[in-house]
């Protein structure tokens, strides 16, 4: 399985980044919602500490993924796709990248504004980005929540689009992102 992307297929590195980040984003929603249902206490704080560590991991992976993407040309979209579909696909991917940065950054800023430490799995602590500020905390917290709703909506759209490509259009768009498969034009 080649590491590099080709004009017709994502390589192992891009696939690895994609599925690792996707799994972590799902984990982020699960952890945040589990923590949300709990009263303030050790268990809630432990879940949020995990949420912060995974969230900072997403930030680091998103930086690496973006660098990789800038150095490796993306596979072409199928010729039969309508211009509006191409625009939506592009807009969705750009929105994903913006959110993969904005979610961790608003989370990190929110924690800094409360002077709550952000550790990375107990190995080291990230520095505070801003000083304590109750007003900024409220604003950043609402932003984090609103952006998470947006991320959720875009992810649903993205998954439905991938399934439409596979089952309706019967093209290679889904398969070429899946490891250990072969891209053969199916239409
Ligand atoms: C991709 C990364 C991230 C995603 C997808 C994400 C998603 C979420 C979601 C869905 C919630 C629950 C929102 C609600 O109440 O409806 C939440 C809450 C929270 N997140 Fe994140 N988050 C990410 C990264 C981070 C990071 C890096 C930090 C801190 C360093 C952080 C700190 C928090 C905190 C403290 C809450 C609880 C807010 C509260 O209810 O007081 N998050 N996050
Ligand atoms: C919520 C987590 C997810 C995120 C953040 C995400 C993000 C992205 C991004 C940014 C791209 C653009 C290519 C790249 O730069 O890697 C992409 C492509 C792709 N994603 Fe996802 N994705 C997620 C979940 C999924 C799921 C669950 C599926 C499968 C149903 C999926 C299927 C695909 C496919 C097939 C492509 C390739 C599209 C193309 O060739 O242009 N993704 N994804």
PDB file of N, CA and C in Angstrom, residues 63-104:
ATOM      1  N   UNK A  63      -2.581  19.474  12.428  1.00  0.00           N
ATOM      2  CA  UNK A  63      -1.444  20.238  11.878  1.00  0.00           C
ATOM      3  C   UNK A  63      -0.645  19.337  10.928  1.00  0.00           C
ATOM      4  N   UNK A  64      -0.330  18.112  11.405  1.00  0.00           N
ATOM      5  CA  UNK A  64       0.450  17.188  10.574  1.00  0.00           C
ATOM      6  C   UNK A  64      -0.310  16.822   9.299  1.00  0.00           C
ATOM      7  N   UNK A  65      -1.614  16.577   9.463  1.00  0.00           N
ATOM      8  CA  UNK A  65      -2.432  16.186   8.307  1.00  0.00           C
ATOM      9  C   UNK A  65      -2.463  17.294   7.254  1.00  0.00           C
ATOM     10  N   UNK A  66      -2.586  18.540   7.745  1.00  0.00           N
ATOM     11  CA  UNK A  66      -2.640  19.679   6.817  1.00  0.00           C
ATOM     12  C   UNK A  66      -1.309  19.826   6.087  1.00  0.00           C
ATOM     13  N   UNK A  67      -0.192  19.667   6.819  1.00  0.00           N
ATOM     14  CA  UNK A  67       1.121  19.764   6.177  1.00  0.00           C
ATOM     15  C   UNK A  67       1.256  18.694   5.096  1.00  0.00           C
ATOM     16  N   UNK A  68       0.806  17.480   5.434  1.00  0.00           N
ATOM     17  CA  UNK A  68       0.861  16.374   4.471  1.00  0.00           C
ATOM     18  C   UNK A  68       0.027  16.705   3.236  1.00  0.00           C
ATOM     19  N   UNK A  69      -1.176  17.234   3.488  1.00  0.00           N
ATOM     20  CA  UNK A  69      -2.091  17.554   2.389  1.00  0.00           C
ATOM     21  C   UNK A  69      -1.501  18.634   1.484  1.00  0.00           C
ATOM     22  N   UNK A  70      -0.838  19.632   2.093  1.00  0.00           N
ATOM     23  CA  UNK A  70      -0.260  20.711   1.285  1.00  0.00           C
ATOM     24  C   UNK A  70       0.868  20.191   0.396  1.00  0.00           C
ATOM     25  N   UNK A  71       1.555  19.141   0.854  1.00  0.00           N
ATOM     26  CA  UNK A  71       2.689  18.598   0.088  1.00  0.00           C
ATOM     27  C   UNK A  71       2.258  17.518  -0.899  1.00  0.00           C
ATOM     28  N   UNK A  72       1.048  16.973  -0.719  1.00  0.00           N
ATOM     29  CA  UNK A  72       0.586  15.864  -1.575  1.00  0.00           C
ATOM     30  C   UNK A  72      -0.698  16.247  -2.283  1.00  0.00           C
ATOM     31  N   UNK A  73      -0.691  16.263  -3.613  1.00  0.00           N
ATOM     32  CA  UNK A  73      -1.919  16.630  -4.325  1.00  0.00           C
ATOM     33  C   UNK A  73      -3.046  15.652  -4.035  1.00  0.00           C
ATOM     34  N   UNK A  74      -4.254  16.179  -3.870  1.00  0.00           N
ATOM     35  CA  UNK A  74      -5.412  15.332  -3.560  1.00  0.00           C
ATOM     36  C   UNK A  74      -5.809  14.505  -4.779  1.00  0.00           C
ATOM     37  N   UNK A  75      -6.364  13.295  -4.581  1.00  0.00           N
ATOM     38  CA  UNK A  75      -6.948  12.563  -5.711  1.00  0.00           C
ATOM     39  C   UNK A  75      -8.062  13.403  -6.343  1.00  0.00           C
ATOM     40  N   UNK A  76      -8.207  13.256  -7.659  1.00  0.00           N
ATOM     41  CA  UNK A  76      -9.251  14.000  -8.370  1.00  0.00           C
ATOM     42  C   UNK A  76     -10.634  13.447  -8.005  1.00  0.00           C
ATOM     43  N   UNK A  77     -11.637  14.319  -8.006  1.00  0.00           N
ATOM     44  CA  UNK A  77     -13.012  13.835  -7.823  1.00  0.00           C
ATOM     45  C   UNK A  77     -13.495  13.247  -9.156  1.00  0.00           C
ATOM     46  N   UNK A  78     -14.452  12.299  -9.106  1.00  0.00           N
ATOM     47  CA  UNK A  78     -14.921  11.677 -10.359  1.00  0.00           C
ATOM     48  C   UNK A  78     -15.428  12.725 -11.346  1.00  0.00           C
ATOM     49  N   UNK A  79     -15.138  12.483 -12.629  1.00  0.00           N
ATOM     50  CA  UNK A  79     -15.475  13.456 -13.674  1.00  0.00           C
ATOM     51  C   UNK A  79     -16.977  13.732 -13.728  1.00  0.00           C
ATOM     52  N   UNK A  80     -17.788  12.736 -13.373  1.00  0.00           N
ATOM     53  CA  UNK A  80     -19.237  12.889 -13.508  1.00  0.00           C
ATOM     54  C   UNK A  80     -19.879  13.773 -12.440  1.00  0.00           C
ATOM     55  N   UNK A  81     -19.104  14.244 -11.461  1.00  0.00           N
ATOM     56  CA  UNK A  81     -19.726  15.019 -10.372  1.00  0.00           C
ATOM     57  C   UNK A  81     -20.123  16.420 -10.844  1.00  0.00           C
ATOM     58  N   UNK A  82     -21.334  16.839 -10.452  1.00  0.00           N
ATOM     59  CA  UNK A  82     -21.825  18.166 -10.854  1.00  0.00           C
ATOM     60  C   UNK A  82     -21.012  19.249 -10.134  1.00  0.00           C
ATOM     61  N   UNK A  83     -20.915  20.462 -10.742  1.00  0.00           N
ATOM     62  CA  UNK A  83     -20.146  21.540 -10.103  1.00  0.00           C
ATOM     63  C   UNK A  83     -20.612  21.832  -8.677  1.00  0.00           C
ATOM     64  N   UNK A  84     -21.942  21.811  -8.421  1.00  0.00           N
ATOM     65  CA  UNK A  84     -22.419  22.113  -7.059  1.00  0.00           C
ATOM     66  C   UNK A  84     -21.946  21.052  -6.063  1.00  0.00           C
ATOM     67  N   UNK A  85     -21.845  19.792  -6.530  1.00  0.00           N
ATOM     68  CA  UNK A  85     -21.368  18.722  -5.630  1.00  0.00           C
ATOM     69  C   UNK A  85     -19.890  18.942  -5.285  1.00  0.00           C
ATOM     70  N   UNK A  86     -19.135  19.377  -6.293  1.00  0.00           N
ATOM     71  CA  UNK A  86     -17.706  19.657  -6.059  1.00  0.00           C
ATOM     72  C   UNK A  86     -17.548  20.800  -5.063  1.00  0.00           C
ATOM     73  N   UNK A  87     -18.404  21.844  -5.221  1.00  0.00           N
ATOM     74  CA  UNK A  87     -18.317  22.995  -4.312  1.00  0.00           C
ATOM     75  C   UNK A  87     -18.620  22.556  -2.880  1.00  0.00           C
ATOM     76  N   UNK A  88     -19.679  21.738  -2.731  1.00  0.00           N
ATOM     77  CA  UNK A  88     -20.056  21.309  -1.372  1.00  0.00           C
ATOM     78  C   UNK A  88     -18.949  20.433  -0.776  1.00  0.00           C
ATOM     79  N   UNK A  89     -18.381  19.542  -1.602  1.00  0.00           N
ATOM     80  CA  UNK A  89     -17.318  18.654  -1.103  1.00  0.00           C
ATOM     81  C   UNK A  89     -16.137  19.506  -0.609  1.00  0.00           C
ATOM     82  N   UNK A  90     -15.763  20.499  -1.404  1.00  0.00           N
ATOM     83  CA  UNK A  90     -14.622  21.354  -1.049  1.00  0.00           C
ATOM     84  C   UNK A  90     -14.924  22.162   0.211  1.00  0.00           C
ATOM     85  N   UNK A  91     -16.152  22.743   0.227  1.00  0.00           N
ATOM     86  CA  UNK A  91     -16.541  23.568   1.384  1.00  0.00           C
ATOM     87  C   UNK A  91     -16.565  22.717   2.662  1.00  0.00           C
ATOM     88  N   UNK A  92     -17.054  21.482   2.538  1.00  0.00           N
ATOM     89  CA  UNK A  92     -17.132  20.595   3.716  1.00  0.00           C
ATOM     90  C   UNK A  92     -15.730  20.271   4.238  1.00  0.00           C
ATOM     91  N   UNK A  93     -14.803  19.989   3.316  1.00  0.00           N
ATOM     92  CA  UNK A  93     -13.449  19.634   3.752  1.00  0.00           C
ATOM     93  C   UNK A  93     -12.746  20.836   4.386  1.00  0.00           C
ATOM     94  N   UNK A  94     -12.972  22.034   3.802  1.00  0.00           N
ATOM     95  CA  UNK A  94     -12.359  23.240   4.397  1.00  0.00           C
ATOM     96  C   UNK A  94     -12.953  23.467   5.794  1.00  0.00           C
ATOM     97  N   UNK A  95     -14.299  23.329   5.882  1.00  0.00           N
ATOM     98  CA  UNK A  95     -14.956  23.537   7.185  1.00  0.00           C
ATOM     99  C   UNK A  95     -14.423  22.551   8.220  1.00  0.00           C
ATOM    100  N   UNK A  96     -14.188  21.303   7.803  1.00  0.00           N
ATOM    101  CA  UNK A  96     -13.629  20.302   8.720  1.00  0.00           C
ATOM    102  C   UNK A  96     -12.280  20.775   9.260  1.00  0.00           C
ATOM    103  N   UNK A  97     -11.419  21.214   8.339  1.00  0.00           N
ATOM    104  CA  UNK A  97     -10.085  21.647   8.783  1.00  0.00           C
ATOM    105  C   UNK A  97     -10.181  22.827   9.736  1.00  0.00           C
ATOM    106  N   UNK A  98     -11.051  23.806   9.405  1.00  0.00           N
ATOM    107  CA  UNK A  98     -11.210  24.972  10.298  1.00  0.00           C
ATOM    108  C   UNK A  98     -11.650  24.484  11.683  1.00  0.00           C
ATOM    109  N   UNK A  99     -12.630  23.556  11.700  1.00  0.00           N
ATOM    110  CA  UNK A  99     -13.165  23.089  12.986  1.00  0.00           C
ATOM    111  C   UNK A  99     -12.173  22.211  13.744  1.00  0.00           C
ATOM    112  N   UNK A 100     -11.344  21.471  13.007  1.00  0.00           N
ATOM    113  CA  UNK A 100     -10.356  20.615  13.695  1.00  0.00           C
ATOM    114  C   UNK A 100      -9.314  21.466  14.415  1.00  0.00           C
ATOM    115  N   UNK A 101      -9.188  22.730  13.994  1.00  0.00           N
ATOM    116  CA  UNK A 101      -8.328  23.665  14.730  1.00  0.00           C
ATOM    117  C   UNK A 101      -9.146  24.436  15.766  1.00  0.00           C
ATOM    118  N   UNK A 102     -10.341  24.893  15.340  1.00  0.00           N
ATOM    119  CA  UNK A 102     -11.144  25.771  16.211  1.00  0.00           C
ATOM    120  C   UNK A 102     -11.638  25.046  17.466  1.00  0.00           C
ATOM    121  N   UNK A 103     -11.986  23.765  17.336  1.00  0.00           N
ATOM    122  CA  UNK A 103     -12.487  23.044  18.523  1.00  0.00           C
ATOM    123  C   UNK A 103     -11.423  22.949  19.614  1.00  0.00           C
ATOM    124  N   UNK A 104     -10.223  22.407  19.292  1.00  0.00           N
ATOM    125  CA  UNK A 104      -9.209  22.340  20.356  1.00  0.00           C
ATOM    126  C   UNK A 104      -8.796  23.732  20.861  1.00  0.00           C
TER     127      UNK A 104
END
